[in-house]
Amino acid sequence: MKQNRKTKIGLSIAGLFLVASIVMTGFNRDEKLFLVDKNLDIYYTLVRELNLFYVDEINPTDLVKTSIDEMLGSLDPYTNYIPESDMEDFRFMTTGEYAGIGAMISKHGDQVIIAEPYEGFPAQKSGLKAGDILIEVAGKETEKMSTEDVSNLLKGPANKVVSVKIDRPGQKKNLEIDIVREKIQIDAVPYYGMIDDEIGYIRLSNFTQNCGDEVKKAFTELKKQKGAKSLVLDLRSNPGGLLIEAVKIVNLFVPKGSEVVSTKGKVKQWDKTYKATENPIDTIMPIAVLVNRGSASASEIVSGALQDLDRAVIIGSRTFGKGLVQTTRDLSYNTKLKVTTAKYYIPSGRCIQALDYAHRNEDGSVGTIPDSLITEFTTKKGRKVYDGGGIVPDLKIDLDRLSSLSINLVRDFMIFDYATKFANEKESIPSPEEFEISDEIFDDFKTFVKERKFSYQSETEEVFSELLETAKSEKYYDAAEEQFEALKVKIGHELNKDLESFKEEIKEMLTDEIVTRYYYQKGAIKSALKDDKGLEKAKETLKNPQAFSTVFTKGKIISMNWKTLKTKSHSITESFSSEYAGA
């Protein structure tokens, strides 16, 4: 048995070090092979000695997995090892399909809860609600389980029953529910419709298999049945996915034969240029594409190609800057290596990959890039664009930064738990377009927050606390104690005052969470579009033909003040400290 374990370790390591031969430079072929063999031997003997003599028991699988992850992490953020246990999640990322109950689950303290049941799937049809606490799944208690463990119990063969026991806030008795698993296919286009009599809108959330067909169907309906004369394509917070689907979507709007994207890497035989191979649906209709820092990979191919071909106006903030191509390679024992093999180049010739992996904002998007490192390119009509990472919009929208109060309200589940309470007390609310947080609801929320003894520190207070500790350790505090204490009072906050000061942004978060409880993802999107800066800018531009055409003026420079890219940003998604998993 021990020998078999060692054999498995050796085979895993062999797969691990195959990538090393790809990245070595400055050596001839024989020297590279010798170095690979030498380091494999060192690594194998090291693991063997650890397994025999380390004072505590070690798990060879975990140990090797950690070393693989650290090694690949030194290359780039996207070259990953996929163990057999993660293969189901990998398939879901590329296809959007799995078998389960159709819900997102989350860790809330020591409990695993339903964060969001997906509309029309088993969890929702069986009566599960956001906020329900999963006590048991398939007869097993979940209290000490991770979300991944619970997710694995909820997933399984389609058409098979999984039993759950839940604690619903506000109800004294636990509920036991049998749920029949189904094949879950998450819509890549969660919503599309008319913004007004003339402007169509399509939200694309990811680039999974056949999403190009979904966009085509939505666009055709908006144009032919709804009478859309212009279009808003929303790619905000879309992390990307399949390259070929991005090509298909661009192909809907540009002439057949147009270059969309090319890939270039070390293995020249793999270099490829992707062109529009089908007849387009429309090459004239004015289009606005919405992007933000969360728009990455395939989202950047679509927005970048449409910008380079002067086919659409890009609106929002600079995109993520992920222009690396990954290829999956089979390894032993049903594992895979997702390895970066090339870079994306859009029609102007620029690469959308950030030049430096290290210098990024806290959310992972493109950081500061010196002017000396960027190169100028031109679009089809002669506008000036630049590489260096991501797509710079034609029309920029300032990012709203959430207050420390709002971030902490989300992080501590105050918004989520209040929405749970609200939904359990009220059977219905007005439509997503009409529902608003009244002063009465907001006052009730304030009471809820105080009853839960919510407290927080602002970022200013956190930094000041660190300064105070440093001053005391370096013995400067005593000399300026009076000034320190006076400043402490000035920067201190008062909860009730802060709740009023940031009332509007808190109302927006409450609206989003509460509407989701009644109308699910589609309703939340409709509600959010009521007061959307990006959408308002798109409508304003599309309704003004002169403003739209001015965007494509020859010689126009599409650039950004690079120094502003260091600004710190927060989004509601970033603010959650809990884990999430699909189920």
XYZ file of C-alpha atoms in Angstrom:
583
model
C 0.000 0.000 0.000
C 2.833 2.366 0.948
C 4.590 1.617 -2.344
C 1.366 2.373 -4.241
C 1.114 5.733 -2.460
C 4.679 6.542 -3.450
C 3.958 5.597 -7.048
C 0.975 7.955 -7.094
C 3.093 10.748 -5.664
C 5.740 10.150 -8.310
C 3.201 10.212 -11.135
C 1.612 13.399 -9.790
C 5.015 15.041 -9.577
C 5.800 13.920 -13.116
C 2.712 15.741 -14.342
C 3.666 18.726 -12.232
C 7.128 19.106 -13.689
C 6.105 18.697 -17.326
C 5.266 22.389 -17.291
C 8.789 23.210 -16.119
C 10.212 22.177 -19.474
C 7.875 24.624 -21.186
C 9.099 27.662 -19.268
C 12.839 27.001 -19.183
C 14.860 29.264 -21.425
C 18.550 29.579 -22.214
C 19.198 25.811 -22.300
C 19.432 23.335 -25.144
C 17.064 20.374 -25.267
C 19.387 17.890 -23.518
C 20.206 20.355 -20.747
C 16.498 21.012 -20.171
C 15.732 17.303 -19.947
C 18.596 16.794 -17.510
C 17.359 19.643 -15.300
C 13.814 18.277 -15.335
C 15.024 14.781 -14.390
C 17.352 16.143 -11.728
C 14.677 18.275 -10.056
C 12.071 15.515 -10.297
C 14.455 13.194 -8.493
C 15.156 15.785 -5.790
C 11.456 16.429 -5.322
C 10.530 12.742 -5.176
C 13.204 11.973 -2.573
C 12.166 15.029 -0.541
C 8.506 13.920 -0.372
C 9.575 10.353 0.423
C 11.748 11.516 3.333
C 8.997 13.775 4.664
C 6.537 10.904 4.517
C 8.898 8.603 6.449
C 10.364 10.913 9.079
C 8.240 14.040 9.640
C 7.148 14.161 13.282
C 3.409 14.296 12.483
C 1.365 12.390 9.944
C 1.265 14.145 6.574
C -1.234 13.888 3.749
C 0.833 13.345 0.569
C -2.030 14.487 -1.677
C -2.436 17.795 0.153
C 1.315 18.319 0.343
C 1.881 17.796 -3.380
C -1.230 19.836 -4.269
C 0.124 22.762 -2.216
C 3.516 22.592 -3.921
C 1.899 22.403 -7.363
C -0.302 25.412 -6.650
C 2.635 27.460 -5.352
C 4.781 26.557 -8.358
C 2.105 27.400 -10.905
C 1.232 30.586 -8.988
C 4.765 31.834 -9.662
C 4.027 31.753 -13.415
C 0.688 33.554 -13.755
C -2.687 33.555 -11.989
C -4.403 31.425 -14.643
C -2.169 28.351 -14.964
C -3.835 25.896 -12.582
C -3.759 22.259 -11.559
C -7.228 20.642 -11.550
C -7.439 17.564 -9.305
C -10.047 14.904 -9.986
C -12.177 16.211 -7.101
C -12.552 19.596 -8.847
C -13.417 18.223 -12.291
C -17.162 18.777 -11.828
C -16.610 22.468 -11.033
C -14.297 22.783 -14.042
C -16.977 21.370 -16.330
C -19.529 23.779 -14.877
C -17.236 26.742 -15.579
C -17.055 25.859 -19.259
C -20.581 24.559 -19.871
C -22.675 26.249 -17.175
C -24.249 22.836 -16.570
C -24.308 20.430 -13.612
C -26.766 18.145 -11.778
C -28.039 19.391 -8.439
C -30.797 21.395 -6.765
C -30.107 24.745 -8.466
C -29.039 27.102 -5.666
C -26.093 29.089 -4.392
C -25.066 28.266 -0.832
C -22.914 30.279 1.556
C -21.207 30.083 4.924
C -22.881 32.296 7.535
C -20.845 31.980 10.707
C -20.796 28.251 11.530
C -23.885 27.579 9.426
C -24.358 26.837 5.738
C -27.300 28.723 4.256
C -29.176 29.033 0.988
C -27.827 32.294 -0.424
C -29.950 32.257 -3.581
C -32.253 29.627 -5.105
C -32.284 29.833 -8.905
C -35.691 30.504 -10.414
C -37.367 27.493 -12.022
C -35.007 24.893 -10.559
C -35.589 22.195 -7.888
C -34.569 24.276 -4.849
C -37.034 27.057 -5.678
C -39.771 24.676 -6.839
C -39.424 22.688 -3.581
C -39.936 25.831 -1.519
C -36.377 26.601 -0.368
C -35.763 30.292 0.296
C -32.712 32.503 0.626
C -31.729 32.557 4.289
C -32.801 28.968 5.009
C -30.204 27.253 7.212
C -29.158 23.786 6.050
C -29.039 21.611 9.176
C -28.770 18.243 7.450
C -28.167 17.123 3.866
C -28.585 13.469 2.888
C -28.771 12.564 6.593
C -25.472 14.270 7.468
C -25.172 17.242 9.824
C -23.640 20.287 8.116
C -22.550 22.400 11.097
C -18.817 21.690 10.743
C -18.834 21.297 6.970
C -17.444 23.717 4.391
C -19.662 25.008 1.598
C -17.742 22.751 -0.792
C -18.577 19.668 1.288
C -22.273 20.595 1.469
C -22.299 21.414 -2.247
C -20.944 17.947 -3.030
C -23.765 16.365 -1.008
C -26.405 18.420 -2.798
C -25.005 17.621 -6.221
C -25.355 14.159 -7.703
C -27.117 12.125 -10.361
C -30.086 13.818 -12.015
C -33.589 12.517 -11.143
C -32.377 11.234 -7.766
C -33.785 12.511 -4.466
C -31.681 14.365 -1.898
C -33.251 15.039 1.527
C -32.548 18.262 3.413
C -33.506 19.502 6.861
C -33.680 23.278 7.197
C -34.162 25.873 9.903
C -36.159 28.798 8.507
C -35.706 32.062 10.461
C -39.006 33.076 12.033
C -40.350 29.517 12.202
C -40.124 27.364 15.323
C -40.225 23.965 13.641
C -37.535 22.614 11.307
C -38.637 21.620 7.812
C -37.703 18.380 6.063
C -37.833 18.508 2.262
C -37.117 15.901 -0.416
C -35.703 17.503 -3.554
C -35.329 15.737 -6.897
C -32.046 16.772 -8.509
C -32.133 18.008 -12.087
C -29.627 18.891 -14.746
C -28.945 22.552 -14.023
C -28.163 24.846 -16.954
C -27.497 28.414 -15.883
C -28.610 30.951 -18.488
C -25.721 32.969 -19.873
C -28.308 35.635 -20.764
C -30.242 36.080 -17.503
C -32.250 39.015 -18.877
C -33.006 40.889 -22.077
C -35.723 43.358 -22.978
C -36.546 46.864 -24.155
C -35.273 49.818 -22.123
C -37.692 52.104 -23.945
C -39.483 52.132 -27.313
C -36.224 52.142 -29.290
C -33.368 50.697 -27.213
C -32.904 46.971 -26.621
C -30.868 45.577 -23.727
C -29.034 42.247 -23.306
C -27.209 41.177 -20.128
C -24.570 38.502 -20.763
C -23.230 37.058 -17.499
C -20.621 34.581 -18.808
C -19.275 32.920 -21.942
C -20.377 29.319 -21.517
C -21.188 26.846 -24.280
C -23.780 28.120 -26.789
C -24.078 31.568 -25.181
C -23.539 33.028 -28.660
C -26.781 31.384 -29.748
C -28.554 32.831 -26.691
C -27.362 36.343 -27.560
C -28.363 35.823 -31.205
C -31.857 34.710 -30.193
C -32.287 37.659 -27.813
C -31.014 40.194 -30.363
C -33.190 38.804 -33.163
C -36.286 39.026 -30.972
C -35.482 42.574 -29.842
C -34.873 43.729 -33.406
C -37.614 41.939 -35.316
C -40.399 41.582 -32.752
C -39.802 44.481 -30.361
C -38.602 47.026 -32.920
C -35.242 47.856 -31.341
C -33.341 50.512 -33.280
C -30.231 50.414 -31.069
C -28.731 47.993 -28.550
C -27.020 47.974 -25.153
C -24.874 44.862 -24.556
C -24.036 44.622 -20.851
C -20.774 42.777 -20.110
C -20.185 44.241 -16.659
C -18.699 41.777 -14.161
C -18.643 39.082 -16.849
C -15.464 37.050 -16.120
C -15.288 35.533 -19.616
C -15.144 31.922 -20.719
C -15.000 30.256 -24.126
C -13.091 32.110 -26.851
C -15.188 30.729 -29.710
C -18.386 32.120 -28.147
C -16.831 35.606 -28.059
C -16.055 35.284 -31.770
C -19.642 34.210 -32.502
C -21.059 37.229 -30.656
C -18.815 39.728 -32.467
C -19.790 37.986 -35.728
C -23.421 39.032 -35.154
C -22.461 42.678 -35.698
C -19.504 42.774 -38.130
C -19.099 41.760 -41.795
C -18.184 38.187 -42.654
C -14.403 37.822 -42.919
C -13.603 40.490 -40.309
C -10.745 39.588 -37.985
C -11.955 39.295 -34.388
C -8.965 38.030 -32.390
C -5.701 36.164 -32.854
C -3.648 34.059 -30.472
C 0.150 33.951 -30.387
C 2.335 31.778 -28.173
C 5.540 29.744 -27.939
C 4.209 26.839 -30.031
C 3.851 28.584 -33.395
C 1.774 25.750 -34.859
C -0.950 26.653 -32.342
C -1.108 30.334 -33.361
C -4.483 31.091 -34.872
C -6.507 33.981 -36.272
C -10.256 33.909 -35.625
C -12.490 35.644 -38.168
C -16.220 36.171 -38.566
C -17.269 33.135 -40.579
C -21.036 33.706 -40.778
C -23.211 36.409 -42.296
C -23.991 39.000 -39.598
C -27.482 39.930 -38.411
C -26.824 43.685 -38.355
C -23.771 45.812 -39.193
C -25.455 49.226 -38.918
C -27.496 49.411 -35.708
C -25.828 51.668 -33.080
C -24.457 49.575 -30.211
C -23.224 50.498 -26.742
C -21.227 47.952 -24.723
C -21.105 48.356 -20.921
C -17.935 47.171 -19.145
C -16.244 47.505 -15.763
C -13.241 46.170 -13.848
C -14.924 42.791 -13.567
C -15.190 42.397 -17.367
C -12.422 39.975 -18.315
C -11.094 37.590 -20.945
C -13.842 36.881 -23.535
C -15.647 40.059 -22.409
C -12.530 41.991 -23.366
C -12.325 40.232 -26.734
C -15.905 41.263 -27.559
C -15.611 44.853 -26.311
C -12.071 45.264 -27.685
C -12.887 43.870 -31.132
C -16.014 46.023 -31.443
C -13.946 49.031 -30.389
C -11.073 48.285 -32.792
C -13.517 47.743 -35.660
C -15.317 51.003 -34.699
C -18.563 49.078 -34.473
C -19.703 49.980 -30.933
C -19.149 52.641 -28.301
C -17.623 51.195 -25.125
C -18.915 52.709 -21.868
C -17.814 52.215 -18.261
C -14.458 51.718 -16.553
C -11.253 50.031 -17.670
C -11.614 46.265 -17.947
C -9.689 43.629 -16.002
C -6.795 43.027 -18.406
C -6.823 39.239 -18.822
C -5.541 38.411 -22.277
C -3.949 35.012 -21.765
C -5.078 31.840 -23.531
C -5.352 28.649 -21.468
C -5.266 25.116 -22.840
C -6.149 22.055 -20.763
C -3.729 19.131 -20.841
C -4.604 15.685 -19.505
C -2.477 14.390 -16.634
C -2.497 11.012 -14.884
C -5.239 9.873 -12.485
C -8.010 11.898 -14.194
C -6.406 15.250 -13.401
C -5.723 18.170 -15.702
C -3.336 21.073 -16.145
C -4.840 24.342 -17.327
C -1.759 26.014 -18.782
C -1.268 29.424 -20.376
C -0.122 28.823 -23.951
C -0.668 32.143 -25.750
C -1.903 35.734 -25.584
C -4.948 37.372 -27.180
C -4.475 40.114 -29.789
C -7.497 42.070 -30.977
C -7.873 43.550 -34.512
C -5.729 46.679 -33.969
C -2.842 44.400 -32.999
C -2.812 45.279 -29.299
C -2.764 42.686 -26.547
C -5.344 43.060 -23.792
C -3.184 41.328 -21.165
C -1.807 43.514 -18.376
C 1.932 43.894 -18.891
C 2.721 43.143 -15.268
C 0.877 40.577 -13.135
C 2.137 42.100 -9.903
C 0.968 45.709 -10.146
C -2.806 45.431 -9.969
C -5.568 47.006 -7.926
C -6.963 45.187 -4.899
C -9.796 43.752 -7.015
C -7.205 42.256 -9.401
C -7.784 44.741 -12.240
C -5.055 46.652 -14.063
C -2.786 48.810 -11.903
C -0.398 51.633 -12.731
C 1.561 51.217 -15.981
C 4.394 53.591 -16.968
C 3.867 55.471 -20.254
C 7.215 54.134 -21.467
C 5.828 50.591 -21.541
C 2.670 51.202 -23.562
C 2.387 51.146 -27.354
C 0.024 53.071 -29.629
C -2.263 51.317 -32.125
C -5.087 52.515 -34.372
C -8.665 51.385 -34.876
C -10.245 50.765 -38.290
C -11.215 54.442 -38.620
C -7.909 55.736 -37.295
C -8.601 56.342 -33.611
C -5.614 55.934 -31.274
C -5.758 53.103 -28.735
C -3.127 51.643 -26.417
C -2.060 48.319 -24.974
C -0.867 47.773 -21.417
C -3.823 45.878 -20.066
C -7.558 45.842 -20.525
C -9.910 47.867 -22.681
C -10.192 51.588 -21.976
C -13.790 52.727 -22.636
C -14.618 55.429 -25.168
C -16.856 57.052 -22.556
C -15.719 56.646 -18.955
C -17.979 56.311 -15.918
C -16.537 57.125 -12.502
C -16.635 54.189 -10.116
C -18.748 54.699 -7.015
C -16.843 53.609 -3.947
C -18.882 52.045 -1.174
C -18.567 53.525 2.284
C -16.928 51.507 5.063
C -20.360 51.292 6.703
C -21.955 49.663 3.637
C -19.067 47.224 3.233
C -19.381 46.128 6.848
C -23.170 45.845 6.642
C -22.733 43.409 3.768
C -19.801 41.569 5.323
C -21.686 41.022 8.599
C -24.822 39.838 6.747
C -26.950 42.738 8.024
C -28.389 43.416 4.551
C -28.896 39.703 3.845
C -30.471 38.879 7.209
C -32.823 41.854 7.093
C -34.002 40.792 3.612
C -34.637 37.293 5.026
C -36.715 38.767 7.863
C -38.574 41.062 5.455
C -39.403 38.261 2.989
C -40.598 35.935 5.747
C -42.982 38.642 7.023
C -44.368 39.922 3.703
C -45.893 37.684 1.063
C -45.437 40.080 -1.852
C -43.998 43.414 -2.975
C -44.631 45.616 -6.049
C -42.896 44.788 -9.352
C -39.085 45.211 -9.538
C -39.537 48.430 -11.543
C -41.859 49.910 -8.892
C -40.515 48.637 -5.554
C -38.616 51.161 -3.440
C -37.282 51.240 0.102
C -39.597 53.647 1.920
C -38.507 55.673 4.934
C -40.623 53.339 7.045
C -38.703 50.266 5.781
C -35.382 52.058 6.257
C -36.252 53.004 9.842
C -37.157 49.364 10.476
C -33.760 48.349 9.065
C -31.995 50.798 11.399
C -33.820 49.289 14.376
C -32.858 45.789 13.155
C -29.179 46.755 12.899
C -29.122 48.235 16.399
C -30.930 45.246 17.903
C -28.276 42.976 16.374
C -25.631 45.123 18.165
C -23.855 45.835 14.879
C -20.590 47.777 15.187
C -17.761 48.566 12.826
C -14.570 50.520 12.337
C -14.141 52.839 9.386
C -10.979 52.514 7.308
C -9.814 55.829 8.753
C -10.228 54.456 12.271
C -8.429 51.237 11.358
C -5.459 53.169 9.967
C -5.486 55.486 12.997
C -5.436 52.483 15.364
C -2.350 51.165 13.595
C -0.734 54.604 13.827
C -1.536 54.740 17.522
C 0.067 51.339 18.169
C 3.156 52.346 16.192
C 3.416 55.659 18.066
C 3.210 53.831 21.396
C 5.778 51.207 20.413
C 8.179 53.919 19.216
C 7.432 56.012 22.343
C 6.056 59.069 20.500
C 2.562 58.740 21.976
C 3.327 60.245 25.406
C 4.760 63.398 23.840
C 1.598 64.012 21.770
C -1.074 62.200 23.783
C -3.439 65.194 23.827
C -3.284 65.643 20.047
C -3.747 61.906 19.422
C -6.826 61.743 21.652
C -8.329 64.883 20.069
C -7.861 63.394 16.589
C -9.412 60.126 17.766
C -12.575 61.987 18.743
C -12.697 63.914 15.445
C -12.449 60.864 13.197
C -14.756 58.717 15.326
C -18.139 57.739 13.910
C -21.655 57.475 15.286
C -23.769 54.647 13.821
C -27.119 56.446 13.600
C -25.508 59.449 11.925
C -23.636 57.232 9.456
C -26.781 55.287 8.583
C -28.417 58.568 7.587
C -25.328 59.883 5.790
C -25.097 56.775 3.564
C -28.837 56.221 3.368
C -29.101 56.193 -0.431
C -26.407 53.582 -1.098
C -27.770 51.394 1.720
C -31.249 51.683 0.196
C -29.858 50.476 -3.146
C -28.319 47.382 -1.521
C -31.515 46.657 0.413
C -33.593 47.014 -2.748
C -31.355 44.591 -4.643
C -31.413 41.955 -1.884
C -35.160 42.201 -1.189
C -36.208 42.186 -4.858
C -34.075 39.073 -5.400
C -36.134 37.246 -2.733
C -39.358 37.746 -4.689
C -38.295 38.035 -8.347
C -34.907 36.282 -8.376
C -31.995 37.294 -10.607
C -34.098 38.603 -13.469
C -36.043 40.884 -11.132
C -32.858 42.146 -9.467
C -31.473 43.147 -12.874
C -34.674 44.993 -13.786
C -34.620 46.817 -10.467
C -30.954 47.790 -10.739
C -31.478 49.270 -14.195
C -33.767 51.960 -12.739
C -30.824 54.014 -11.507
C -27.826 52.884 -13.535
C -25.190 55.449 -14.517
C -23.772 53.293 -17.293
C -27.163 52.606 -18.810
C -28.145 56.282 -18.606
C -24.948 57.246 -20.441
C -25.624 54.569 -23.078
C -29.198 55.812 -23.614
C -28.020 59.405 -23.863
C -25.392 58.474 -26.475
C -27.577 56.132 -28.543
C -30.414 58.670 -28.721
C -28.052 61.333 -30.079
C -26.740 60.255 -33.526
C -24.226 63.104 -33.594
C -22.801 62.211 -30.162
C -22.595 58.553 -31.209
C -20.770 59.283 -34.491
C -18.398 61.739 -32.788
C -16.996 58.875 -30.730
C -15.483 57.386 -33.908
C -13.741 60.565 -35.128
C -10.430 59.805 -36.864
C -7.399 60.706 -34.754
C -9.332 60.655 -31.502
C -7.262 59.343 -28.571
C -8.769 56.702 -26.320
C -6.603 56.788 -23.245
C -6.819 57.066 -19.499
C -4.873 59.006 -16.925
C -2.680 56.087 -15.836
C -2.060 57.548 -12.403
C -5.736 57.308 -11.494
C -5.608 53.528 -11.789
C -4.187 53.102 -8.297
C -7.475 54.147 -6.692
C -8.888 51.618 -4.304
C -12.313 50.257 -5.142
C -14.871 48.083 -3.468
C -17.841 46.270 -4.853
C -20.567 44.431 -3.013
C -19.165 41.142 -4.304
C -15.676 41.916 -2.957
C -17.109 42.810 0.417
C -18.326 39.309 1.257
C -15.794 37.430 3.327
C -17.762 34.164 3.218
C -17.334 31.286 0.798
C -19.874 30.566 -1.931
C -20.619 27.420 -3.892
C -23.164 26.247 -6.434
C -25.434 23.373 -5.459
